[in-house]
């Protein structure tokens, strides 16, 4: 095995490097019933200084939505990464493991991957799990609120909520006069006296959430002293009803300035299934406070009562914010902020009188939308994400950040590519659902709209048609953020309506359960693609077909699958500047060395994808960076990479530059900030011929230090003539200056909504591009190919189009194999695996490692490369 070398320029950088590469801890904070009443989320009334402080170094997801707006179903969905239709938990009484005995939860998965997992407070709803709060999820015994230490002078609150003297005395009197046994007090008070809000001079630690925070601090002390990384879950109980908190938090707000819901009636043309009655809040009776209802059976509370309730909600939110602040300060004090992920989430939103609804239990925006804050210690970048996200995305995001593989069946998508500024969005819509009577409502929230349809519960999991829909809603948040009007039936919205309805029905229809059978030439499946290539007599020095792996997939089932199929590979990201030398004094060769070892041990030929490109570190993208700093970092990194790779026998090719030119034929330049897709190296300058200096400098370094390797000019895009004309012009310019350029690469990131691979004109352009490369003594590489199914349907037609796209590109490539070297590399192996760019069913094996139609189509293309292309 290789030795791993780390270069340290200064003692300080040595410390930072060690922290950045240490396995990350996770502090996982749940807040019951928290809507985005947080100042950093845009609520100017909220007093939340601690979450706001963390937000300055975190990613805020402003359009995040729960899968079902009620405690237990929401939490079980989030903690398993599965939608409610898979967990089959829709209520507060169903136990998770009664439905899915072997389901893997987030803490359980981290435990199985070497973490010490511990929890305190309310993470799962206790009604949905065993008495140990799902004991298999935790390394240490879980601690519930009633098991904690409370303030020695005050003790725990009465019936779990109240320290207010008058309220406590009245409860004592009721219990005594009614002779209520202790085990029945809570249920009995729901109909007699259980105030929806209260305050007292008691200290934080006399309330459950203060005791939870205090215990969390003690747990951090204990966990930080262990050798293993830790996953600490902290679940706060407020601002769930009743709104009980120390009076100092109530005093932060003036009652007369408390905002009330602006729209307190039923919107026009909205069906009854969208609404709910008094429900939960009516179980908090109080003298002189009345839960009156209107003719529709909805609450119609007087203004003063509303203000008291909303005041209590804000007070409890501030109370929780200060408890979160204690945890953050503890992590700072213990030096853990550099290697601890912090995630804060509310389990769903909360109605505070809008639509005359209180609490949750709906598919309206106020119920489904909840705050999500993720602090990444490796970037500490402040950004706000406005594209739709879902709570099922949290599981794969955390595993992605911790660099562990998630369970194969999770429904969510990692949000890390957005957090790293590599993608603007990961999905078109978030999906929430809520049952009402014998109906189920599914709500699809895009960036601007919400489309909701209601069907009979008996149709769940079945293919549905328009006649199965019993009610629909369409809201436009650009013009109607309060959801005052259902826009279905309005002619100007017909296009939006038809589009969202079609996508919703596709989403709800049963997914393809297994790869459909294709009419292919019979080939024994015990032979992999590498064996078919050999059997068909392809020149092993002219034709290379392989796939990319992430270094975290090495020595897993995925790499085992790779070895059955291929002998050529490209490491996904471990050779890039952002990984190896992201800033001065920081180097990390370990992931790349592991990949090189894998290649050596298994006789794999490699192309190293570590080009000078937009895929740069945040340090490089920082606006204040000087051209001298950028050039120094670039030269250090690329010189070291070339020198090392030049000695590696498994490495045949190296990408030198990538994504240098826009589709319009312009140089790809820098942009403000660090979160956008930009090329910071352009700032180094241009030569007298207007060619960026980083391009010539990169080829100068490669020509000098990678003398044994084939050097590739790589480019991302479609078949845009202006872009490729500029690429050709630049390659010829480099050759004229005396630099060796050995190959032309194309990153073929195909999409179902762009017909490139199924369009004859564009395939002819590709064929001519390959001819041009060979005519100029260049190998031609399809360096990265995948095909995204953009509507998330994953149905038979979509999979067949995907298969045709893969097959067409390979057939065009193989048709040129006698003129020069051709290579074909799929940018991954299996769908929805950990890491970036693995969503939208884009690869040739499904998430359960079953071959898809695309896999069989590639085999057929190799066997019969002269078969006709499949065109639209």
XYZ file of C-alpha atoms in Angstrom, residues 39-613:
575
model
C -35.256 35.964 11.786
C -32.698 34.543 9.356
C -35.612 32.903 7.495
C -37.192 36.320 7.013
C -39.436 36.672 10.084
C -38.608 40.150 11.385
C -40.708 39.589 14.515
C -38.728 36.571 15.695
C -35.992 36.913 18.314
C -33.700 33.999 17.509
C -30.101 35.249 17.831
C -28.512 31.822 18.216
C -29.985 30.179 15.149
C -29.328 33.401 13.259
C -25.680 33.322 14.304
C -25.329 29.731 13.122
C -27.133 30.670 9.893
C -24.278 33.008 8.989
C -22.104 29.931 8.464
C -24.754 27.456 7.302
C -27.037 26.538 4.453
C -30.658 27.571 4.980
C -33.250 25.621 3.023
C -36.072 28.110 2.568
C -38.372 25.788 0.653
C -38.051 22.621 2.750
C -41.150 20.499 3.344
C -42.204 17.655 5.571
C -43.683 14.500 4.072
C -46.711 14.603 6.395
C -47.614 17.437 8.750
C -48.084 15.471 11.953
C -45.461 14.395 14.480
C -44.957 10.638 14.276
C -45.407 10.108 10.516
C -43.164 13.084 9.764
C -40.390 11.964 12.081
C -40.482 8.326 11.018
C -40.351 9.381 7.365
C -37.425 11.721 7.994
C -35.518 9.254 10.167
C -35.872 6.396 7.666
C -35.616 8.428 4.462
C -38.844 6.789 3.304
C -42.122 8.417 2.328
C -45.211 7.673 4.433
C -46.617 5.379 1.752
C -43.569 3.163 2.341
C -43.437 3.424 6.130
C -47.244 2.988 6.242
C -47.293 5.244 9.300
C -50.002 7.856 8.813
C -51.155 8.402 12.403
C -49.982 8.667 16.011
C -50.674 5.097 17.067
C -48.974 2.944 14.425
C -45.568 1.632 15.480
C -42.813 1.912 12.895
C -41.384 -1.581 13.329
C -44.806 -3.203 13.278
C -44.894 -2.166 9.627
C -41.179 -2.332 8.755
C -39.371 -4.570 11.247
C -35.999 -4.319 9.512
C -36.017 -0.660 8.499
C -32.755 1.230 9.034
C -32.945 4.644 10.724
C -30.456 7.510 10.493
C -28.929 6.974 13.955
C -28.967 3.206 13.472
C -27.109 3.560 10.176
C -24.476 5.808 11.740
C -24.150 3.310 14.580
C -23.580 0.515 12.052
C -20.890 2.664 10.445
C -18.782 3.089 13.563
C -20.450 6.027 15.299
C -21.487 6.251 18.924
C -25.149 7.266 18.748
C -27.003 8.886 21.621
C -30.218 10.816 22.019
C -32.196 12.929 24.458
C -35.650 14.492 24.356
C -38.095 13.944 21.506
C -36.588 12.573 18.299
C -39.083 9.859 17.422
C -42.609 10.476 18.584
C -42.802 8.037 21.537
C -46.094 6.635 20.260
C -44.439 5.323 17.104
C -41.566 3.355 18.620
C -40.684 1.141 21.575
C -40.067 2.380 25.115
C -36.357 2.810 24.358
C -37.194 5.260 21.562
C -36.247 2.564 19.030
C -33.515 0.945 21.065
C -31.630 -0.521 18.089
C -30.893 3.003 16.875
C -28.760 3.958 19.863
C -25.358 2.933 21.198
C -26.193 4.445 24.591
C -29.536 4.262 26.428
C -31.890 6.905 25.099
C -32.953 9.587 27.578
C -36.502 10.916 27.604
C -37.554 14.126 29.276
C -39.107 12.474 32.322
C -35.808 10.712 33.075
C -33.759 13.921 33.304
C -32.514 16.069 36.150
C -34.524 19.247 36.733
C -33.643 22.371 38.659
C -33.140 21.380 42.301
C -35.329 24.190 43.658
C -38.190 23.826 41.222
C -38.320 20.195 40.116
C -40.159 19.134 36.957
C -43.267 21.020 35.789
C -46.735 19.800 36.672
C -48.124 17.323 34.097
C -45.010 18.032 32.089
C -45.821 21.647 31.229
C -46.691 24.041 34.040
C -44.712 25.978 36.644
C -47.195 28.826 36.821
C -48.373 28.929 40.444
C -52.065 29.657 39.752
C -52.294 26.923 37.118
C -50.606 24.384 39.371
C -52.947 25.164 42.257
C -56.001 24.819 40.070
C -54.833 21.457 38.688
C -54.180 20.210 42.231
C -57.687 21.253 43.226
C -59.284 19.520 40.234
C -57.341 16.331 40.805
C -58.236 16.293 44.477
C -61.935 17.120 44.032
C -62.399 14.658 41.170
C -60.253 11.991 42.849
C -58.337 11.386 39.636
C -55.670 8.645 39.793
C -52.184 9.872 38.794
C -52.081 7.753 35.630
C -55.279 9.395 34.320
C -54.573 13.036 35.138
C -53.210 14.004 31.703
C -56.112 12.591 29.712
C -58.708 13.917 32.161
C -57.388 17.477 31.991
C -57.852 17.571 28.202
C -61.559 18.084 28.777
C -61.440 20.198 31.951
C -58.451 22.474 32.313
C -55.182 22.401 30.368
C -54.192 25.950 29.432
C -52.690 26.377 25.948
C -50.052 28.798 27.285
C -48.321 29.685 30.531
C -45.281 31.429 31.960
C -43.453 31.516 35.270
C -40.249 32.876 36.845
C -38.792 29.362 36.879
C -35.336 28.965 35.283
C -34.755 27.157 31.986
C -33.700 23.915 33.683
C -37.070 23.647 35.447
C -38.726 23.046 32.055
C -38.248 19.928 29.921
C -36.399 21.770 27.170
C -33.987 23.389 29.585
C -33.337 19.980 31.145
C -32.868 18.480 27.670
C -30.288 21.145 26.796
C -28.435 20.612 30.087
C -28.315 16.873 29.489
C -27.091 17.443 25.921
C -24.161 19.437 27.289
C -23.253 16.589 29.636
C -23.522 14.124 26.766
C -21.188 16.219 24.613
C -18.625 16.059 27.428
C -18.899 12.293 27.489
C -19.049 11.696 23.733
C -16.180 14.026 22.860
C -13.868 12.000 25.079
C -14.469 8.818 23.105
C -12.283 7.767 20.218
C -15.203 7.140 17.891
C -17.121 9.904 16.110
C -20.522 10.618 17.618
C -24.068 11.207 16.440
C -25.986 13.132 19.103
C -29.727 13.660 18.602
C -31.368 16.380 20.690
C -35.146 16.721 20.479
C -36.833 19.827 21.903
C -40.543 19.708 22.796
C -41.622 23.310 22.309
C -43.078 25.245 20.523
C -45.601 22.391 20.528
C -48.693 23.154 22.586
C -49.013 24.159 25.350
C -46.867 27.252 24.892
C -45.145 27.065 28.271
C -41.846 28.822 28.821
C -40.020 30.957 31.406
C -41.482 34.436 31.543
C -38.206 36.057 30.439
C -38.859 34.754 26.946
C -42.402 36.077 26.965
C -41.005 39.442 27.985
C -38.945 39.632 24.802
C -42.140 40.472 22.918
C -44.727 43.210 23.272
C -48.215 41.723 23.079
C -49.553 44.639 21.025
C -46.907 44.032 18.355
C -47.628 40.352 17.920
C -48.667 39.709 14.282
C -51.887 37.873 13.479
C -52.593 35.859 10.346
C -53.452 38.182 7.465
C -55.907 35.809 5.786
C -58.355 34.177 8.204
C -61.031 32.606 6.069
C -61.522 29.888 3.513
C -60.059 30.716 0.139
C -62.257 30.774 -2.924
C -62.912 27.586 -4.847
C -61.077 25.392 -2.317
C -62.741 22.089 -1.456
C -63.529 20.911 2.060
C -60.821 18.220 2.172
C -58.149 20.900 2.349
C -59.401 22.121 5.733
C -59.560 20.793 9.276
C -61.680 21.513 12.325
C -60.572 22.596 15.827
C -58.835 19.294 16.532
C -55.704 19.407 18.662
C -55.915 22.918 20.089
C -59.395 22.344 21.504
C -57.829 19.781 23.862
C -56.260 22.668 25.780
C -59.301 24.118 27.581
C -58.912 27.199 29.780
C -61.285 29.390 31.758
C -62.566 32.401 29.839
C -61.020 31.233 26.562
C -63.419 29.826 24.016
C -62.794 27.700 20.920
C -65.727 28.981 18.915
C -66.303 27.723 15.370
C -67.907 29.136 12.238
C -70.513 27.562 9.957
C -67.832 25.403 8.359
C -66.795 23.955 11.706
C -63.523 25.918 11.743
C -62.145 27.957 14.606
C -63.129 31.587 14.868
C -61.120 32.849 17.848
C -61.363 36.366 19.183
C -58.428 38.676 18.486
C -57.060 38.817 22.033
C -57.058 35.031 22.384
C -55.228 34.782 19.054
C -52.612 37.253 20.246
C -52.020 35.292 23.422
C -51.526 32.098 21.435
C -49.203 33.635 18.843
C -47.284 35.411 21.622
C -46.813 32.042 23.319
C -45.584 30.450 20.108
C -42.954 33.141 19.586
C -41.901 33.010 23.256
C -41.402 29.242 23.048
C -39.451 29.596 19.813
C -37.092 32.047 21.513
C -36.844 29.691 24.507
C -35.705 26.893 22.212
C -33.345 29.205 20.353
C -31.506 29.956 23.590
C -31.255 26.239 24.381
C -29.747 25.664 20.950
C -27.338 28.482 21.716
C -26.092 26.582 24.750
C -25.283 23.578 22.581
C -23.467 25.679 19.989
C -21.437 27.434 22.681
C -20.535 24.073 24.190
C -19.288 22.797 20.836
C -17.203 25.948 20.455
C -15.777 25.614 23.942
C -14.766 22.004 23.325
C -13.200 22.808 19.953
C -15.739 20.695 18.065
C -17.085 23.229 15.566
C -14.384 22.307 13.061
C -15.478 18.697 12.729
C -19.162 18.613 13.718
C -22.135 18.847 11.400
C -25.068 20.662 13.000
C -28.524 20.166 11.575
C -31.642 21.888 12.901
C -35.097 20.947 11.695
C -38.702 21.358 12.705
C -40.814 18.258 12.138
C -43.418 20.287 10.211
C -44.921 23.744 10.067
C -47.727 25.218 12.142
C -50.912 27.154 11.421
C -51.419 30.220 13.578
C -54.892 31.179 12.393
C -54.409 31.358 8.651
C -57.362 29.766 6.806
C -58.903 29.650 10.331
C -56.641 26.686 11.012
C -54.544 26.171 14.151
C -51.703 23.648 14.645
C -50.874 21.435 11.613
C -52.639 18.521 9.872
C -53.023 19.975 6.361
C -51.316 20.266 2.990
C -51.220 24.061 3.071
C -47.887 25.887 3.051
C -47.978 26.803 6.729
C -48.251 23.131 7.697
C -45.770 21.506 5.291
C -43.006 24.123 5.265
C -40.508 23.945 8.082
C -37.014 25.312 8.646
C -33.942 23.284 7.807
C -30.468 24.532 8.729
C -27.306 22.552 7.978
C -23.898 23.669 9.188
C -21.042 22.062 7.250
C -17.757 22.519 9.147
C -15.769 21.848 5.991
C -17.120 24.913 4.204
C -18.873 27.160 6.759
C -20.519 28.829 3.806
C -23.601 30.996 4.293
C -26.183 30.451 1.612
C -29.908 30.223 1.102
C -31.491 27.533 -1.059
C -34.879 28.418 -2.516
C -35.438 25.340 -4.678
C -37.752 22.643 -3.253
C -36.316 20.122 -0.812
C -37.858 17.425 1.369
C -37.182 15.891 4.729
C -36.483 12.507 3.094
C -33.409 14.257 1.660
C -31.835 14.591 5.103
C -30.766 10.943 5.392
C -28.708 10.830 2.154
C -27.363 14.335 2.818
C -25.942 13.376 6.202
C -24.412 10.157 4.904
C -22.940 12.077 1.982
C -21.375 14.601 4.366
C -20.056 11.808 6.593
C -18.810 9.914 3.530
C -20.695 6.733 4.291
C -23.004 4.852 1.943
C -26.737 5.216 2.734
C -29.213 2.338 2.601
C -30.095 1.621 -1.005
C -33.827 2.144 -0.568
C -33.984 5.730 0.709
C -36.351 7.975 -1.222
C -34.454 11.222 -0.779
C -31.653 12.920 -2.673
C -28.457 14.322 -1.175
C -28.534 18.096 -0.810
C -24.752 18.320 -0.568
C -24.273 19.267 -4.251
C -26.389 22.383 -3.627
C -24.559 23.101 -0.387
C -21.259 22.906 -2.267
C -22.520 25.212 -5.013
C -22.392 22.529 -7.681
C -26.120 22.449 -8.438
C -28.946 24.942 -8.170
C -31.548 22.279 -7.434
C -31.878 18.529 -6.974
C -35.579 18.093 -7.719
C -38.477 19.868 -9.335
C -40.929 19.487 -6.471
C -41.331 18.435 -2.859
C -44.129 16.000 -2.058
C -46.254 16.124 1.090
C -49.365 14.161 1.908
C -52.134 14.156 4.459
C -55.071 11.789 5.080
C -58.567 13.167 5.570
C -61.348 10.716 6.328
C -60.991 7.962 3.723
C -59.049 10.151 1.295
C -55.351 10.934 0.863
C -54.169 14.295 -0.370
C -50.814 14.542 -2.168
C -49.295 17.980 -2.528
C -46.533 18.870 -5.005
C -44.649 22.063 -4.151
C -42.417 23.521 -6.877
C -40.439 26.750 -6.683
C -43.558 28.798 -7.489
C -46.653 26.579 -7.330
C -48.433 23.977 -5.229
C -50.629 21.384 -6.891
C -52.625 19.086 -4.600
C -54.815 16.170 -5.580
C -56.981 13.967 -3.374
C -57.750 10.313 -4.071
C -59.436 7.496 -2.223
C -57.070 5.670 0.123
C -57.844 2.431 -1.681
C -55.945 3.811 -4.698
C -52.665 4.349 -2.834
C -49.878 2.583 -4.699
C -52.026 1.881 -7.751
C -51.981 3.468 -11.159
C -54.434 6.371 -11.085
C -56.300 8.270 -13.766
C -58.132 11.578 -13.834
C -61.379 9.971 -12.756
C -59.789 8.844 -9.492
C -59.138 12.438 -8.394
C -61.882 13.722 -6.086
C -60.478 17.196 -5.340
C -57.666 19.411 -6.624
C -55.976 22.663 -5.663
C -53.489 24.883 -7.462
C -51.821 27.809 -5.710
C -49.502 30.413 -7.234
C -47.084 31.757 -4.621
C -45.801 34.500 -6.902
C -49.165 36.258 -6.964
C -50.990 34.684 -4.021
C -48.617 33.701 -1.182
C -51.528 33.415 1.302
C -53.332 30.752 -0.778
C -56.522 32.789 -1.030
C -57.588 31.328 -4.379
C -57.605 27.950 -6.097
C -56.435 28.647 -9.647
C -57.803 25.475 -11.202
C -60.305 26.401 -13.902
C -58.605 29.713 -14.711
C -57.585 29.597 -18.376
C -54.233 31.332 -17.899
C -53.174 28.543 -15.521
C -54.184 25.608 -17.735
C -50.637 24.927 -18.919
C -49.225 24.925 -15.388
C -52.131 22.826 -14.153
C -51.847 20.192 -16.887
C -48.087 19.947 -16.478
C -48.162 19.516 -12.697
C -51.109 17.148 -12.804
C -49.334 14.928 -15.316
C -46.176 14.852 -13.216
C -48.142 14.182 -10.044
C -49.996 11.256 -11.569
C -46.752 9.830 -12.932
C -45.137 10.181 -9.512
C -48.009 8.396 -7.801
C -48.205 5.553 -10.286
C -46.298 2.398 -9.318
C -42.604 2.573 -10.185
C -41.041 -0.026 -12.427
C -40.311 -2.831 -9.976
C -37.630 -4.547 -12.040
C -35.781 -3.976 -15.266
C -38.049 -4.799 -18.223
C -36.910 -7.558 -20.542
C -35.530 -6.387 -23.864
C -35.326 -8.318 -27.088
C -31.543 -8.611 -27.116
C -29.130 -10.996 -28.755
C -28.829 -13.900 -26.313
C -25.621 -13.561 -24.351
C -24.743 -15.531 -21.268
C -25.201 -13.142 -18.342
C -22.288 -14.721 -16.538
C -20.089 -12.677 -18.869
C -19.448 -9.029 -18.120
C -19.017 -6.243 -20.647
C -15.220 -6.676 -20.519
C -15.615 -10.316 -21.602
C -17.925 -9.415 -24.488
C -15.382 -6.829 -25.701
C -12.729 -9.529 -25.685
C -14.973 -12.130 -27.343
C -15.889 -9.728 -30.155
C -12.241 -9.106 -30.953
C -12.059 -5.368 -30.320
C -8.516 -3.988 -30.433
C -7.586 -3.565 -26.733
C -5.360 -0.602 -27.637
C -8.105 1.196 -29.561
C -11.324 0.630 -27.590
C -11.834 1.208 -23.861
C -15.203 0.963 -22.127
C -15.449 1.560 -18.393
C -17.118 3.356 -15.515
C -16.435 5.826 -12.753
C -16.406 4.949 -9.065
C -16.362 7.184 -6.057
C -13.433 6.317 -3.801
C -15.940 5.585 -1.005
C -17.341 2.785 -3.177
C -14.066 0.879 -3.192
C -14.261 -2.524 -1.522
C -18.058 -2.493 -1.588
C -20.662 -4.322 -3.653
C -20.427 -1.506 -6.192
C -16.698 -2.017 -6.809
C -17.286 -5.777 -6.923
C -19.847 -5.169 -9.657
C -17.393 -2.904 -11.486
C -14.716 -5.592 -11.477
C -17.142 -8.051 -13.064
C -17.861 -5.627 -15.903
C -14.902 -3.337 -16.673
C -11.121 -2.897 -16.800
C -11.092 0.891 -17.375
C -12.112 3.553 -14.844
C -11.999 7.207 -13.862
C -11.909 8.246 -10.180
C -14.914 10.470 -9.567
C -13.568 13.518 -7.731
C -10.593 12.530 -5.614
C -7.965 13.956 -7.980
C -9.408 17.462 -8.188
C -7.895 20.639 -6.763
C -10.754 21.039 -4.306
C -9.880 17.649 -2.832
C -6.080 17.468 -3.057
C -4.909 21.060 -2.538
C -7.944 23.248 -1.751
C -5.907 26.074 -0.203
C -2.347 26.926 0.791
C -0.788 24.430 3.175
C -3.533 21.813 2.844
C -2.957 18.570 0.936
C -4.851 15.284 0.905
C -3.712 12.429 -1.333
C -5.352 9.638 0.662
C -8.550 9.068 -1.429
C -6.617 9.170 -4.715
C -3.946 6.833 -3.360
C -6.640 4.366 -2.327
C -8.040 4.458 -5.873
C -4.580 3.932 -7.387
C -4.067 0.944 -5.083
C -7.404 -0.461 -6.232
C -6.324 -0.068 -9.861
C -2.941 -1.698 -9.285
C -4.420 -4.649 -7.421
C -7.014 -5.316 -10.143
C -5.137 -4.345 -13.342
C -7.415 -1.400 -14.062
C -6.466 1.273 -16.613
C -7.178 4.806 -15.378
C -7.921 8.241 -16.738
C -7.239 10.831 -14.028
C -9.917 13.491 -13.865
C -8.128 16.301 -12.049
C -8.277 19.133 -14.574
C -7.854 22.837 -14.020
C -11.524 23.688 -14.221
